[in-house]
CSV table of C-alpha atoms in Angstrom, one decimal:
chain,number,residue,atom,x,y,z
A,784,MET,CA,-67.5,92.0,20.1
A,785,SER,CA,-67.4,92.2,16.1
A,786,TYR,CA,-67.2,95.8,16.3
A,787,ILE,CA,-63.9,95.5,18.6
A,788,ILE,CA,-62.2,93.1,16.0
A,789,SER,CA,-63.3,94.6,13.1
A,790,LEU,CA,-61.8,98.0,14.6
A,791,THR,CA,-58.6,96.5,15.7
A,792,LEU,CA,-58.2,95.2,11.7
A,793,THR,CA,-58.9,98.4,10.3
A,794,LEU,CA,-56.5,100.0,12.8
A,795,PHE,CA,-53.7,97.6,12.2
A,796,ALA,CA,-54.1,97.5,8.4
A,797,PHE,CA,-54.0,101.4,8.3
A,798,TRP,CA,-50.7,101.0,10.3
A,799,LEU,CA,-49.2,98.7,7.6
A,800,LEU,CA,-50.1,100.9,4.9
A,801,LEU,CA,-48.4,104.0,6.3
A,802,SER,CA,-45.3,102.1,7.5
A,803,GLY,CA,-44.9,99.9,4.4
A,804,LEU,CA,-42.4,98.0,6.1
A,805,PHE,CA,-42.7,94.9,7.3
A,806,THR,CA,-39.9,93.9,9.8
A,807,PRO,CA,-41.2,92.0,12.5
A,808,PHE,CA,-40.6,94.6,15.0
A,809,LEU,CA,-42.7,97.3,13.4
A,810,ILE,CA,-45.5,94.7,12.7
A,811,GLY,CA,-45.6,93.8,16.4
A,812,SER,CA,-45.4,97.5,17.7
A,813,GLY,CA,-48.5,98.2,15.1
A,814,LEU,CA,-50.4,95.3,16.7
A,815,CYS,CA,-49.6,96.9,20.3
A,816,SER,CA,-50.7,100.6,18.9
A,817,ALA,CA,-54.1,99.3,17.6
A,818,LEU,CA,-54.7,96.8,20.7
A,819,ALA,CA,-54.1,100.1,22.9
A,820,ALA,CA,-56.2,102.1,20.7
A,821,VAL,CA,-59.0,100.1,21.0
A,822,PHE,CA,-58.5,99.8,24.6
A,823,VAL,CA,-58.7,103.4,24.8
A,824,ALA,CA,-62.1,103.3,22.5
A,825,ARG,CA,-63.8,100.8,24.6
A,826,ARG,CA,-63.1,102.8,27.7
A,827,MET,CA,-64.4,105.9,26.1
A,828,ASP,CA,-67.5,103.7,25.2
A,829,VAL,CA,-67.3,104.8,21.5
A,830,VAL,CA,-67.2,101.3,19.9
A,831,ASP,CA,-70.7,100.5,18.6
A,832,ARG,CA,-72.7,100.3,15.7
A,833,GLU,CA,-72.9,103.9,15.4
A,834,SER,CA,-69.3,104.8,15.3
A,835,HIS,CA,-68.4,102.0,13.3
A,836,PRO,CA,-70.9,100.8,11.1
A,837,ILE,CA,-69.9,97.6,9.5
A,838,HIS,CA,-73.6,96.4,9.2
A,839,LEU,CA,-73.6,98.9,6.2
A,840,GLY,CA,-71.1,97.0,4.4
A,841,ALA,CA,-72.3,95.8,1.0
A,842,ARG,CA,-75.0,98.2,0.7
A,843,VAL,CA,-72.5,101.1,0.4
A,844,LEU,CA,-71.5,99.6,-3.0
A,845,ALA,CA,-75.1,100.5,-4.5
A,846,TYR,CA,-75.5,103.8,-3.2
A,847,TRP,CA,-71.9,105.3,-3.7
A,848,PRO,CA,-72.0,105.3,-7.2
A,849,TRP,CA,-75.3,106.8,-7.3
A,850,LEU,CA,-73.9,109.5,-5.1
A,851,PHE,CA,-70.9,109.8,-7.3
A,852,LYS,CA,-72.9,110.4,-10.4
A,853,GLU,CA,-75.2,113.2,-8.5
A,854,ILE,CA,-71.9,115.0,-7.1
A,855,VAL,CA,-70.4,115.0,-10.7
A,856,LYS,CA,-73.8,116.2,-12.4
A,857,SER,CA,-74.4,119.1,-9.8
A,858,ALA,CA,-70.7,120.0,-9.6
A,859,TRP,CA,-70.9,120.5,-13.5
A,860,ASP,CA,-74.1,122.8,-12.9
A,861,VAL,CA,-72.6,124.9,-10.4
A,862,SER,CA,-69.1,125.3,-12.3
A,863,ARG,CA,-71.3,126.4,-15.3
A,864,ILE,CA,-73.0,129.1,-12.8
A,865,ILE,CA,-70.0,130.2,-11.6
A,866,VAL,CA,-68.3,130.9,-15.1
A,867,ASN,CA,-71.4,132.4,-16.3
A,868,PRO,CA,-71.0,136.4,-16.2
A,869,ARG,CA,-74.2,136.9,-15.2
A,870,LEU,CA,-74.3,134.8,-12.1
A,871,PRO,CA,-77.7,133.3,-12.7
A,872,ILE,CA,-78.5,132.3,-9.1
A,873,SER,CA,-81.8,131.9,-6.8
A,874,PRO,CA,-80.8,131.1,-3.6
A,875,THR,CA,-83.4,129.1,-1.5
A,876,LEU,CA,-84.3,127.9,1.8
A,877,ILE,CA,-86.0,124.8,2.3
A,878,ARG,CA,-87.0,122.2,4.7
A,879,VAL,CA,-87.0,118.4,3.4
A,880,LYS,CA,-88.4,115.7,5.4
A,881,THR,CA,-86.5,112.9,6.5
A,882,THR,CA,-87.7,108.9,6.4
A,883,GLN,CA,-84.6,107.3,8.1
A,884,LYS,CA,-85.0,105.9,11.4
A,885,THR,CA,-81.7,105.7,13.0
A,886,ALA,CA,-79.1,108.5,13.9
A,887,VAL,CA,-76.8,107.2,11.0
A,888,GLY,CA,-79.2,107.1,8.4
A,889,VAL,CA,-80.0,111.0,9.1
A,890,VAL,CA,-76.5,111.8,9.1
A,891,THR,CA,-76.0,109.9,5.9
A,892,TYR,CA,-78.8,112.0,4.1
A,893,ALA,CA,-77.4,115.3,5.6
A,894,ASN,CA,-74.0,114.5,4.6
A,895,SER,CA,-75.0,113.5,1.4
A,896,ILE,CA,-77.3,116.8,0.8
A,897,THR,CA,-74.1,118.9,1.7
A,898,LEU,CA,-71.4,116.8,-0.4
A,899,THR,CA,-73.6,117.5,-3.4
A,900,PRO,CA,-72.7,120.8,-4.6
A,901,GLY,CA,-75.6,123.4,-4.8
A,902,THR,CA,-77.3,122.2,-1.9
A,903,ILE,CA,-76.1,122.4,2.1
A,904,SER,CA,-77.5,121.0,5.0
A,905,VAL,CA,-77.8,124.2,7.6
A,906,ASP,CA,-79.8,122.7,10.4
A,907,VAL,CA,-80.7,119.0,11.3
A,908,LYS,CA,-83.9,118.5,13.5
A,909,GLN,CA,-86.2,115.4,14.4
A,910,GLY,CA,-87.7,114.6,10.8
A,911,GLU,CA,-86.4,117.5,8.9
A,912,ILE,CA,-83.5,119.0,7.7
A,913,LEU,CA,-83.0,122.6,6.8
A,914,VAL,CA,-81.6,123.1,3.3
A,915,HIS,CA,-80.0,125.9,1.5
A,916,ALA,CA,-80.0,125.6,-2.5
A,917,LEU,CA,-77.7,127.6,-4.8
A,918,THR,CA,-80.8,127.6,-7.5
A,919,CYS,CA,-84.4,126.7,-7.4
A,920,GLU,CA,-84.0,123.7,-9.7
A,921,GLY,CA,-81.4,122.4,-7.3
A,922,ALA,CA,-84.2,122.8,-4.4
A,923,ALA,CA,-87.0,121.2,-6.5
A,924,GLY,CA,-84.5,118.3,-7.5
A,925,LEU,CA,-84.1,117.6,-3.6
A,926,GLN,CA,-87.5,117.8,-2.9
A,927,SER,CA,-88.6,115.4,-5.3
A,928,GLY,CA,-87.1,112.8,-2.7
A,929,GLU,CA,-85.1,110.7,-4.7
A,930,MET,CA,-82.1,110.7,-2.7
A,931,ASP,CA,-84.2,110.2,0.7
A,932,ARG,CA,-85.5,107.1,-0.7
A,933,ARG,CA,-82.1,105.8,-1.8
A,934,VAL,CA,-80.6,106.5,1.8
A,935,THR,CA,-83.8,104.8,3.4
A,936,ARG,CA,-83.0,101.7,1.3
A,937,PHE,CA,-79.1,102.1,2.2
A,938,GLU,CA,-79.8,102.6,5.9
A,939,GLY,CA,-81.5,99.3,5.6
A,940,ALA,CA,-84.7,97.9,7.8
A,941,ASP,CA,-82.7,96.4,10.5
B,897,MET,CA,-48.3,117.5,-16.7
B,898,PHE,CA,-48.1,117.5,-12.9
B,899,THR,CA,-46.9,121.3,-13.1
B,900,ALA,CA,-50.0,122.2,-15.1
B,901,ALA,CA,-52.0,120.8,-11.9
B,902,ALA,CA,-49.5,122.1,-9.5
B,903,ALA,CA,-50.1,125.5,-11.4
B,904,GLY,CA,-53.8,125.3,-11.3
B,905,LEU,CA,-53.7,124.8,-7.6
B,906,LEU,CA,-51.3,127.7,-7.1
B,907,VAL,CA,-53.9,129.9,-8.6
B,908,ALA,CA,-56.7,128.5,-6.8
B,909,LEU,CA,-54.7,129.0,-3.7
B,910,VAL,CA,-54.3,133.1,-4.2
B,911,LEU,CA,-58.0,133.2,-5.1
B,912,ALA,CA,-58.9,131.7,-1.7
B,913,LEU,CA,-56.4,133.9,-0.3
B,914,VAL,CA,-58.3,137.0,-1.9
B,915,ARG,CA,-61.4,135.8,-0.3
B,916,ALA,CA,-59.8,135.4,3.0
B,917,PHE,CA,-58.6,138.9,3.2
B,918,LEU,CA,-61.6,140.3,1.7
B,919,GLY,CA,-64.2,138.1,3.8
B,920,PRO,CA,-66.6,140.6,5.7
B,921,THR,CA,-67.3,137.9,8.6
B,922,VAL,CA,-65.2,135.6,10.1
B,923,PHE,CA,-67.0,132.9,8.8
B,924,ASP,CA,-66.3,133.6,5.2
B,925,ARG,CA,-62.6,133.6,6.2
B,926,ALA,CA,-63.0,130.1,8.0
B,927,GLN,CA,-64.5,129.0,4.8
B,928,ALA,CA,-61.4,129.9,2.5
B,929,ALA,CA,-59.3,128.6,5.3
B,930,ASN,CA,-61.0,125.2,4.8
B,931,THR,CA,-60.7,125.3,1.0
B,932,ILE,CA,-56.9,126.4,1.3
B,933,GLY,CA,-56.2,123.5,3.4
B,934,THR,CA,-58.1,121.2,0.9
B,935,VAL,CA,-56.0,122.6,-1.9
B,936,ALA,CA,-53.0,122.1,0.1
B,937,VAL,CA,-53.3,118.6,0.8
B,938,LEU,CA,-54.2,118.2,-2.9
B,939,LEU,CA,-50.8,120.2,-3.9
B,940,LEU,CA,-49.0,118.1,-1.2
B,941,ALA,CA,-49.9,114.9,-3.3
B,942,VAL,CA,-49.2,116.4,-6.6
B,943,LEU,CA,-45.6,118.0,-5.2
B,944,GLY,CA,-44.9,114.4,-4.0
B,945,PHE,CA,-45.3,113.3,-7.9
B,946,LEU,CA,-43.6,116.0,-9.1
B,947,THR,CA,-40.4,115.5,-7.2
B,948,GLY,CA,-40.5,111.8,-7.2
B,949,ARG,CA,-41.1,111.4,-3.5
B,950,PRO,CA,-44.2,109.9,-2.6
B,951,ASP,CA,-43.4,110.2,1.3
B,952,PHE,CA,-45.3,113.7,0.7
B,953,LEU,CA,-48.8,111.3,0.5
B,954,ASP,CA,-48.1,111.0,4.5
B,955,LEU,CA,-48.0,114.8,5.2
B,956,ALA,CA,-51.0,115.1,2.8
B,957,ILE,CA,-53.1,112.7,5.4
B,958,VAL,CA,-52.0,114.3,8.7
B,959,TYR,CA,-52.4,117.8,7.1
B,960,GLY,CA,-56.1,117.1,5.9
B,961,LEU,CA,-56.8,115.5,9.5
B,962,LEU,CA,-55.2,118.9,11.0
B,963,ASN,CA,-57.4,120.8,8.5
B,964,VAL,CA,-60.8,119.5,9.6
B,965,ILE,CA,-59.9,119.4,13.3
B,966,GLY,CA,-58.6,123.2,13.0
B,967,THR,CA,-61.6,124.2,11.1
B,968,ILE,CA,-64.5,122.5,13.7
B,969,ALA,CA,-62.4,124.0,16.3
B,970,VAL,CA,-62.5,127.6,15.4
B,971,LEU,CA,-66.1,127.1,14.3
B,972,LYS,CA,-66.7,125.4,17.9
B,973,TYR,CA,-65.2,128.6,19.5
B,974,PHE,CA,-67.0,131.3,17.6
B,975,GLN,CA,-70.3,129.7,18.1
B,976,TYR,CA,-70.2,128.9,21.7
B,977,GLY,CA,-67.6,130.9,23.0
B,978,ASP,CA,-65.7,127.8,24.1
B,979,LEU,CA,-64.1,124.8,22.8
B,980,GLY,CA,-66.9,122.3,24.2
B,981,GLU,CA,-68.9,122.7,27.4
B,982,PRO,CA,-70.8,119.7,27.9
B,983,GLY,CA,-74.7,120.1,27.2
B,984,ASP,CA,-74.0,122.0,23.9
B,985,THR,CA,-77.1,121.6,21.2
B,986,GLU,CA,-77.5,117.8,20.5
B,987,ILE,CA,-79.6,116.8,17.5
B,988,GLY,CA,-82.2,114.1,18.4
B,989,GLN,CA,-80.8,110.7,19.0
B,990,GLY,CA,-83.0,109.1,16.2
B,991,LYS,CA,-83.7,105.8,18.3
C,152,MET,CA,-51.9,100.7,-23.1
C,153,THR,CA,-49.6,102.7,-21.0
C,154,ALA,CA,-50.1,105.9,-23.5
C,155,ILE,CA,-53.9,105.4,-22.7
C,156,VAL,CA,-53.8,105.5,-19.1
C,157,ASP,CA,-51.0,108.1,-19.3
C,158,ILE,CA,-53.4,110.4,-21.5
C,159,ALA,CA,-56.6,109.7,-19.2
C,160,SER,CA,-54.5,110.9,-16.3
C,161,TRP,CA,-53.2,114.4,-17.4
C,162,ALA,CA,-56.8,114.8,-18.6
C,163,CYS,CA,-58.0,114.1,-15.1
C,164,LEU,CA,-55.0,116.2,-13.6
C,165,VAL,CA,-55.6,119.3,-16.0
C,166,CYS,CA,-59.8,119.1,-15.4
C,167,GLY,CA,-59.4,118.8,-11.7
C,168,GLY,CA,-56.9,121.5,-11.6
C,169,ILE,CA,-59.6,123.8,-13.7
C,170,PHE,CA,-62.2,122.5,-11.4
C,171,CYS,CA,-60.2,123.8,-8.3
C,172,VAL,CA,-59.8,127.3,-9.8
C,173,ILE,CA,-63.4,127.4,-11.0
C,174,GLY,CA,-64.4,126.6,-7.0
C,175,THR,CA,-62.2,129.2,-5.9
C,176,LEU,CA,-63.3,131.9,-8.3
C,177,GLY,CA,-66.7,131.2,-7.3
C,178,LEU,CA,-65.6,131.8,-3.7
C,179,VAL,CA,-64.2,135.2,-5.0
C,180,ARG,CA,-67.2,135.9,-7.0
C,181,MET,CA,-70.6,134.8,-5.2
C,182,PRO,CA,-72.4,137.6,-3.3
C,183,ASP,CA,-73.1,136.0,0.2
C,184,PHE,CA,-71.6,133.7,2.7
C,185,PHE,CA,-74.0,130.9,2.0
C,186,THR,CA,-73.4,130.8,-1.7
C,187,ARG,CA,-69.8,130.9,-1.3
C,188,MET,CA,-69.9,127.6,0.4
C,189,HIS,CA,-71.4,126.1,-2.5
C,190,ALA,CA,-68.5,127.3,-4.7
C,191,ALA,CA,-66.2,125.9,-2.2
C,192,SER,CA,-67.8,122.1,-2.4
C,193,VAL,CA,-66.9,122.5,-6.0
C,194,THR,CA,-63.3,122.3,-5.2
C,195,ASP,CA,-63.6,119.7,-2.3
C,196,THR,CA,-65.6,117.3,-4.5
C,197,LEU,CA,-64.7,117.4,-8.1
C,198,GLY,CA,-61.7,119.4,-7.7
C,199,ALA,CA,-59.9,117.0,-5.5
C,200,GLY,CA,-61.5,113.9,-6.7
C,201,LEU,CA,-60.3,114.2,-10.5
C,202,ILE,CA,-56.9,115.2,-9.5
C,203,LEU,CA,-56.5,112.3,-7.0
C,204,ALA,CA,-58.0,109.8,-9.8
C,205,GLY,CA,-55.1,111.5,-12.1
C,206,LEU,CA,-52.5,110.7,-9.4
C,207,VAL,CA,-53.8,107.1,-8.9
C,208,MET,CA,-53.6,106.3,-12.5
C,209,GLN,CA,-49.9,107.5,-12.4
C,210,ALA,CA,-49.3,105.4,-9.4
C,211,GLY,CA,-50.6,101.9,-10.7
C,212,PHE,CA,-51.4,99.1,-7.9
C,213,THR,CA,-49.1,100.1,-6.0
C,214,LEU,CA,-49.1,101.2,-2.0
C,215,ILE,CA,-48.9,104.8,-3.2
C,216,ALA,CA,-52.4,104.3,-4.8
C,217,VAL,CA,-54.1,103.2,-1.7
C,218,LYS,CA,-52.8,106.0,0.1
C,219,LEU,CA,-54.0,108.5,-2.6
C,220,LEU,CA,-57.6,106.4,-1.9
C,221,ILE,CA,-57.3,107.4,2.0
C,222,ILE,CA,-57.0,111.0,1.0
C,223,GLY,CA,-60.1,110.9,-1.3
C,224,LEU,CA,-61.8,109.1,1.6
C,225,LEU,CA,-60.5,111.5,4.1
C,226,ILE,CA,-61.7,114.4,2.0
C,227,LEU,CA,-65.0,112.5,1.1
C,228,PHE,CA,-65.8,112.2,4.7
C,229,THR,CA,-64.6,115.2,6.5
C,230,SER,CA,-65.4,118.2,3.6
C,231,PRO,CA,-69.3,117.9,4.6
C,232,THR,CA,-68.5,117.9,8.1
C,233,ALA,CA,-66.6,121.1,8.2
C,234,THR,CA,-69.0,122.4,5.4
C,235,HIS,CA,-72.2,121.6,7.5
C,236,ALA,CA,-70.4,123.1,10.9
C,237,LEU,CA,-69.6,126.1,9.1
C,238,ALA,CA,-73.2,126.8,7.6
C,239,LYS,CA,-74.8,126.0,11.2
C,240,ALA,CA,-72.5,128.1,13.0
C,241,ALA,CA,-73.0,131.0,10.7
C,242,PHE,CA,-76.8,130.1,11.0
C,243,VAL,CA,-76.9,130.0,14.6
C,244,ARG,CA,-74.9,133.4,14.7
C,245,GLY,CA,-77.1,135.1,12.7
C,246,VAL,CA,-75.8,135.4,9.2
C,247,LYS,CA,-78.8,136.1,7.3
C,248,PRO,CA,-78.6,134.2,3.7
C,249,VAL,CA,-79.6,136.6,1.1
C,250,LEU,CA,-82.4,134.9,-0.8
C,251,ALA,CA,-83.5,135.3,-4.3
C,252,ALA,CA,-87.3,134.9,-3.6
C,253,ASN,CA,-88.4,136.8,-0.6
C,254,ARG,CA,-91.5,137.4,-2.5
C,255,SER,CA,-92.3,133.8,-2.5
C,256,GLU,CA,-93.6,134.1,1.1
C,257,SER,CA,-92.8,130.9,2.8
C,258,SER,CA,-89.3,130.4,1.8
C,259,ASN,CA,-88.2,132.4,4.7
C,260,PRO,CA,-88.6,130.5,7.7
């Protein structure tokens, strides 16, 4: 039930954001649209903790700054490689183990790997991810497992 | 200064187009199309500020949504040969 | 105060433009499909992020800034999804990544 309420509020806020006009008619039709969308989503059975993970809430604030820092760092490294005339790449394929318990956790980990320039998750299986890395150093950095630990902490123990 | 950013984005657009023309495989072209989509979203946002008409941001949001849906539809077609037969490969439910 | 924000946002815009060009330059220069995707993700993350940050600073605390943040979130969530879909589709269809160290036996599964 809380997922339905939060989805309705999110959709309504999105409507207000996009319209930017606050006449009674537009607010009313926005509310109707949000309710209709939630009704359809409910019939499709996609309103659950997996599609709408509000329980992650506050832990996002601890994880995202670290992720942004990693993205900037590795994007800078990849940019230096690209503008280097000799193009010093050493592409590698590695398998990394995942320690997350839920599907949301594994997806967060795989997406974080892909979002960081220099590493791409190619294939996701139970318990491991096949990663293509641009350089050996990037692959080694991933295998040290700091991102894995942080995602597991982000996922929480519920 | 918005002009400088717009010019940079246009150069990026041309380079991505070069890859779309050269691309040996269809996946290279799909990658180039995806990058062109991202650059187009940014260009729309910058143009909105350049011309003083922030309405362009709504177009940018819609274009971003269409871009990712289009890319995934094309990829699904080339991976499976259709657009979503039930029983495609699923990753583990992780329960 | 306004001048400082202006200078910061200009720097963000120009750097963002430069990173977008670098990313697509890599898209042209890199030798094979999988390495090209790494280059494209520079455009998707740092280029887009810096340009949007610059625009947010220009917009100030308005509805426009919130819309820009929504665009940023959209790119942040969709770009890894599209990249992973590309990588997996190419891998399943048998595009073989060129590896630096075929000599280091176990790297090729």
